[in-house]
mmCIF file of C-alpha atoms in Angstrom:
data_model
loop_
_atom_site.group_PDB
_atom_site.id
_atom_site.type_symbol
_atom_site.label_atom_id
_atom_site.label_comp_id
_atom_site.label_asym_id
_atom_site.label_seq_id
_atom_site.Cartn_x
_atom_site.Cartn_y
_atom_site.Cartn_z
ATOM 1 C CA MET A 1 15.013 -19.391 9.210
ATOM 2 C CA LYS A 2 13.385 -22.802 8.764
ATOM 3 C CA GLN A 3 12.072 -24.632 11.614
ATOM 4 C CA VAL A 4 13.203 -28.173 12.392
ATOM 5 C CA PHE A 5 11.366 -30.911 14.405
ATOM 6 C CA ARG A 6 14.086 -33.090 14.695
ATOM 7 C CA TYR A 7 17.891 -32.950 16.029
ATOM 8 C CA HIS A 8 20.626 -33.091 13.403
ATOM 9 C CA PRO A 9 21.383 -36.946 12.634
ATOM 10 C CA LEU A 10 24.782 -36.540 14.059
ATOM 11 C CA LEU A 11 23.426 -35.153 17.212
ATOM 12 C CA VAL A 12 20.941 -38.064 17.303
ATOM 13 C CA ALA A 13 23.843 -40.625 16.844
ATOM 14 C CA LEU A 14 25.895 -39.177 19.239
ATOM 15 C CA HIS A 15 23.135 -38.875 21.716
ATOM 16 C CA TRP A 16 22.527 -42.599 21.952
ATOM 17 C CA VAL A 17 26.172 -43.758 21.501
ATOM 18 C CA LEU A 18 26.944 -41.619 24.452
ATOM 19 C CA ALA A 19 23.912 -42.756 26.603
ATOM 20 C CA VAL A 20 25.136 -46.188 26.247
ATOM 21 C CA LEU A 21 29.069 -45.445 26.791
ATOM 22 C CA ILE A 22 28.304 -43.316 29.858
ATOM 23 C CA ILE A 23 25.951 -45.968 31.353
ATOM 24 C CA ALA A 24 28.681 -48.743 30.716
ATOM 25 C CA ALA A 25 31.341 -46.451 32.295
ATOM 26 C CA LEU A 26 29.204 -45.810 35.143
ATOM 27 C CA ALA A 27 28.364 -49.889 35.712
ATOM 28 C CA VAL A 28 32.006 -50.732 35.086
ATOM 29 C CA GLY A 29 33.057 -48.184 37.672
ATOM 30 C CA PHE A 30 30.207 -49.208 40.261
ATOM 31 C CA PHE A 31 30.221 -52.907 39.725
ATOM 32 C CA GLY A 32 33.481 -53.477 38.294
ATOM 33 C CA LEU A 33 36.071 -51.424 39.908
ATOM 34 C CA ALA A 34 34.358 -50.651 43.171
ATOM 35 C CA ALA A 35 33.988 -54.463 43.815
ATOM 36 C CA THR A 36 37.509 -55.416 42.965
ATOM 37 C CA PRO A 37 40.375 -55.068 45.116
ATOM 38 C CA ASN A 38 43.313 -53.128 43.943
ATOM 39 C CA SER A 39 45.315 -55.985 44.640
ATOM 40 C CA ASP A 40 43.622 -58.260 41.971
ATOM 41 C CA PRO A 41 45.729 -58.267 38.965
ATOM 42 C CA GLN A 42 42.732 -58.060 36.840
ATOM 43 C CA LYS A 43 41.743 -54.789 37.842
ATOM 44 C CA ILE A 44 44.393 -53.241 35.675
ATOM 45 C CA GLY A 45 42.394 -54.495 32.586
ATOM 46 C CA VAL A 46 39.144 -53.267 33.829
ATOM 47 C CA LEU A 47 40.463 -49.898 34.525
ATOM 48 C CA ARG A 48 42.112 -49.737 31.015
ATOM 49 C CA LEU A 49 38.645 -50.290 29.684
ATOM 50 C CA HIS A 50 37.150 -47.750 31.963
ATOM 51 C CA MET A 51 39.768 -44.966 31.319
ATOM 52 C CA ALA A 52 39.854 -45.577 27.533
ATOM 53 C CA GLY A 53 36.074 -45.322 27.728
ATOM 54 C CA GLY A 54 36.189 -42.000 29.816
ATOM 55 C CA MET A 55 38.464 -40.607 27.143
ATOM 56 C CA LEU A 56 36.246 -41.679 24.275
ATOM 57 C CA ILE A 57 33.021 -40.154 26.038
ATOM 58 C CA LEU A 58 35.108 -37.018 26.389
ATOM 59 C CA GLY A 59 36.045 -36.660 22.682
ATOM 60 C CA LEU A 60 32.586 -37.390 21.615
ATOM 61 C CA MET A 61 31.093 -34.886 24.347
ATOM 62 C CA VAL A 62 33.199 -32.314 22.618
ATOM 63 C CA ILE A 63 32.075 -33.119 19.202
ATOM 64 C CA ARG A 64 28.582 -33.440 20.501
ATOM 65 C CA PHE A 65 28.615 -29.982 22.091
ATOM 66 C CA ILE A 66 30.175 -28.327 18.876
ATOM 67 C CA VAL A 67 27.486 -30.080 16.581
ATOM 68 C CA ARG A 68 24.750 -28.814 19.170
ATOM 69 C CA LEU A 69 26.066 -25.179 18.761
ATOM 70 C CA TRP A 70 26.206 -25.191 14.943
ATOM 71 C CA THR A 71 23.332 -27.019 14.030
ATOM 72 C CA LEU A 72 19.471 -26.105 13.982
ATOM 73 C CA ARG A 73 17.528 -27.403 16.848
ATOM 74 C CA PRO A 74 13.640 -28.062 17.364
ATOM 75 C CA ALA A 75 11.745 -25.391 19.316
ATOM 76 C CA ALA A 76 12.065 -26.219 23.369
ATOM 77 C CA ALA A 77 9.511 -28.500 24.585
ATOM 78 C CA THR A 78 7.022 -27.398 27.190
ATOM 79 C CA THR A 79 6.135 -29.501 30.203
ATOM 80 C CA GLY A 80 3.236 -27.380 30.990
ATOM 81 C CA HIS A 81 4.575 -26.043 34.061
ATOM 82 C CA PRO A 82 6.851 -22.936 33.856
ATOM 83 C CA LEU A 83 9.355 -23.820 36.607
ATOM 84 C CA LEU A 84 9.995 -27.244 34.905
ATOM 85 C CA ASP A 85 10.368 -25.341 31.619
ATOM 86 C CA ARG A 86 13.150 -23.264 32.996
ATOM 87 C CA VAL A 87 14.946 -26.059 34.832
ATOM 88 C CA ALA A 88 15.149 -28.370 31.748
ATOM 89 C CA PRO A 89 17.941 -26.092 29.752
ATOM 90 C CA VAL A 90 19.846 -26.171 32.850
ATOM 91 C CA ALA A 91 19.744 -29.839 33.339
ATOM 92 C CA HIS A 92 20.589 -30.471 29.685
ATOM 93 C CA TYR A 93 23.760 -28.303 30.121
ATOM 94 C CA GLY A 94 24.247 -30.004 33.725
ATOM 95 C CA PHE A 95 25.245 -33.003 31.810
ATOM 96 C CA TYR A 96 27.926 -31.545 29.798
ATOM 97 C CA VAL A 97 29.100 -30.277 32.991
ATOM 98 C CA LEU A 98 29.012 -33.498 34.958
ATOM 99 C CA VAL A 99 30.708 -35.532 32.239
ATOM 100 C CA LEU A 100 33.487 -33.076 32.002
ATOM 101 C CA LEU A 101 33.744 -33.038 35.801
ATOM 102 C CA MET A 102 33.799 -36.906 35.952
ATOM 103 C CA VAL A 103 36.646 -37.134 33.065
ATOM 104 C CA GLY A 104 38.593 -34.338 34.796
ATOM 105 C CA THR A 105 38.266 -36.122 38.194
ATOM 106 C CA GLY A 106 39.317 -39.525 36.653
ATOM 107 C CA PHE A 107 42.379 -37.906 34.813
ATOM 108 C CA ALA A 108 43.267 -36.180 38.031
ATOM 109 C CA THR A 109 43.109 -39.442 39.964
ATOM 110 C CA ALA A 110 44.958 -41.310 37.377
ATOM 111 C CA ILE A 111 47.713 -38.562 37.259
ATOM 112 C CA LEU A 112 47.813 -38.759 41.166
ATOM 113 C CA ALA A 113 47.939 -42.559 41.212
ATOM 114 C CA GLY A 114 50.654 -42.930 38.285
ATOM 115 C CA LEU A 115 47.931 -44.946 36.325
ATOM 116 C CA ASN A 116 49.136 -43.878 32.846
ATOM 117 C CA LYS A 117 52.357 -46.168 33.356
ATOM 118 C CA ILE A 118 50.587 -48.928 35.228
ATOM 119 C CA VAL A 119 47.523 -49.380 33.000
ATOM 120 C CA PHE A 120 48.767 -48.265 29.482
ATOM 121 C CA HIS A 121 52.632 -49.114 29.612
ATOM 122 C CA GLY A 122 52.567 -52.179 31.403
ATOM 123 C CA SER A 123 55.206 -50.886 33.959
ATOM 124 C CA GLY A 124 54.474 -53.797 36.683
ATOM 125 C CA ASP A 125 54.203 -51.447 39.248
ATOM 126 C CA PRO A 126 51.290 -52.121 41.844
ATOM 127 C CA LEU A 127 48.013 -50.239 41.706
ATOM 128 C CA PRO A 128 47.901 -48.244 44.933
ATOM 129 C CA PRO A 129 46.170 -49.908 47.909
ATOM 130 C CA ASP A 130 43.197 -47.722 47.693
ATOM 131 C CA PHE A 131 42.175 -44.832 45.249
ATOM 132 C CA LEU A 132 40.092 -43.439 47.837
ATOM 133 C CA ILE A 133 43.185 -41.717 49.602
ATOM 134 C CA TYR A 134 42.778 -39.254 46.574
ATOM 135 C CA PRO A 135 40.290 -36.440 46.988
ATOM 136 C CA THR A 136 39.906 -36.672 43.152
ATOM 137 C CA ARG A 137 38.627 -40.348 43.451
ATOM 138 C CA VAL A 138 36.275 -39.470 46.167
ATOM 139 C CA ALA A 139 34.772 -36.585 44.134
ATOM 140 C CA HIS A 140 34.698 -38.920 41.260
ATOM 141 C CA GLY A 141 32.624 -41.035 43.056
ATOM 142 C CA TYR A 142 30.007 -38.608 44.316
ATOM 143 C CA LEU A 143 29.852 -36.899 40.686
ATOM 144 C CA ALA A 144 28.923 -40.563 39.339
ATOM 145 C CA ALA A 145 25.945 -40.905 41.860
ATOM 146 C CA LEU A 146 25.139 -37.485 40.924
ATOM 147 C CA LEU A 147 25.375 -38.272 37.108
ATOM 148 C CA VAL A 148 23.245 -41.437 37.926
ATOM 149 C CA GLY A 149 20.510 -39.174 39.437
ATOM 150 C CA PHE A 150 20.517 -36.932 36.382
ATOM 151 C CA ILE A 151 20.279 -39.749 33.974
ATOM 152 C CA THR A 152 17.211 -41.076 36.007
ATOM 153 C CA LEU A 153 15.443 -37.816 35.867
ATOM 154 C CA HIS A 154 16.091 -37.292 32.269
ATOM 155 C CA VAL A 155 14.502 -40.825 31.463
ATOM 156 C CA LEU A 156 11.489 -40.124 33.639
ATOM 157 C CA ALA A 157 11.114 -36.747 31.998
ATOM 158 C CA ALA A 158 11.326 -38.219 28.624
ATOM 159 C CA LEU A 159 8.790 -40.858 29.736
ATOM 160 C CA TYR A 160 6.811 -38.185 31.028
ATOM 161 C CA HIS A 161 6.652 -36.433 27.835
ATOM 162 C CA GLN A 162 5.915 -39.464 25.678
ATOM 163 C CA PHE A 163 3.127 -41.257 27.796
ATOM 164 C CA VAL A 164 1.609 -38.580 29.905
ATOM 165 C CA ARG A 165 2.077 -35.268 27.808
ATOM 166 C CA LYS A 166 1.818 -37.564 24.625
ATOM 167 C CA ASP A 167 3.725 -34.894 22.756
ATOM 168 C CA GLY A 168 6.012 -37.129 20.765
ATOM 169 C CA LEU A 169 8.985 -35.758 22.208
ATOM 170 C CA LEU A 170 11.188 -38.813 21.765
ATOM 171 C CA ARG A 171 10.702 -38.595 17.995
ATOM 172 C CA ARG A 172 12.989 -35.451 17.974
ATOM 173 C CA MET A 173 15.838 -37.559 19.047
ATOM 174 C CA PHE A 174 15.503 -40.296 16.296
ATOM 175 C CA PHE A 175 16.309 -40.249 12.926
ATOM 176 C CA GLY A 176 13.920 -38.917 10.341
ATOM 177 C CA ARG A 177 12.717 -36.198 8.509
ATOM 178 C CA ARG A 178 14.042 -32.921 10.022
ATOM 179 C CA VAL A 179 11.812 -30.240 8.396
#
């Protein structure tokens, strides 16, 4: 089996596109939706953007997971610490789980609140007074905070590899010759 030193170009593209989309969805959720009262008519447009973004993220994550399973990957990077080396794959798959849970709780909240016809079909019905009455929305918020923590640790780990270990780890997730 030939050894590759970079991820497949489709994985690289999906990684960076998803990074931007997920951070944008989190920003819209924290700073756009949470800060806007449900009585504000403009909230429906922001919800439409957030919900469509969540659906796009789900689709791209499924594609990314399939491509990841079917393509060759570089050898696992080492941190120099056995415990951290064992935690790294768990954290990477944890991203998939967290994003799926985020989308799932978002969909569940949308169903419970009747958002499909309000947001996408323009029914004219008002938004519920508060989404926090739905346990799925509460879970969505906690998962969002956890996802922000995962992203922060992921970025710090990449910076650690790049600037402390100086092992060129970031090259693996950019375009270039794979073999």
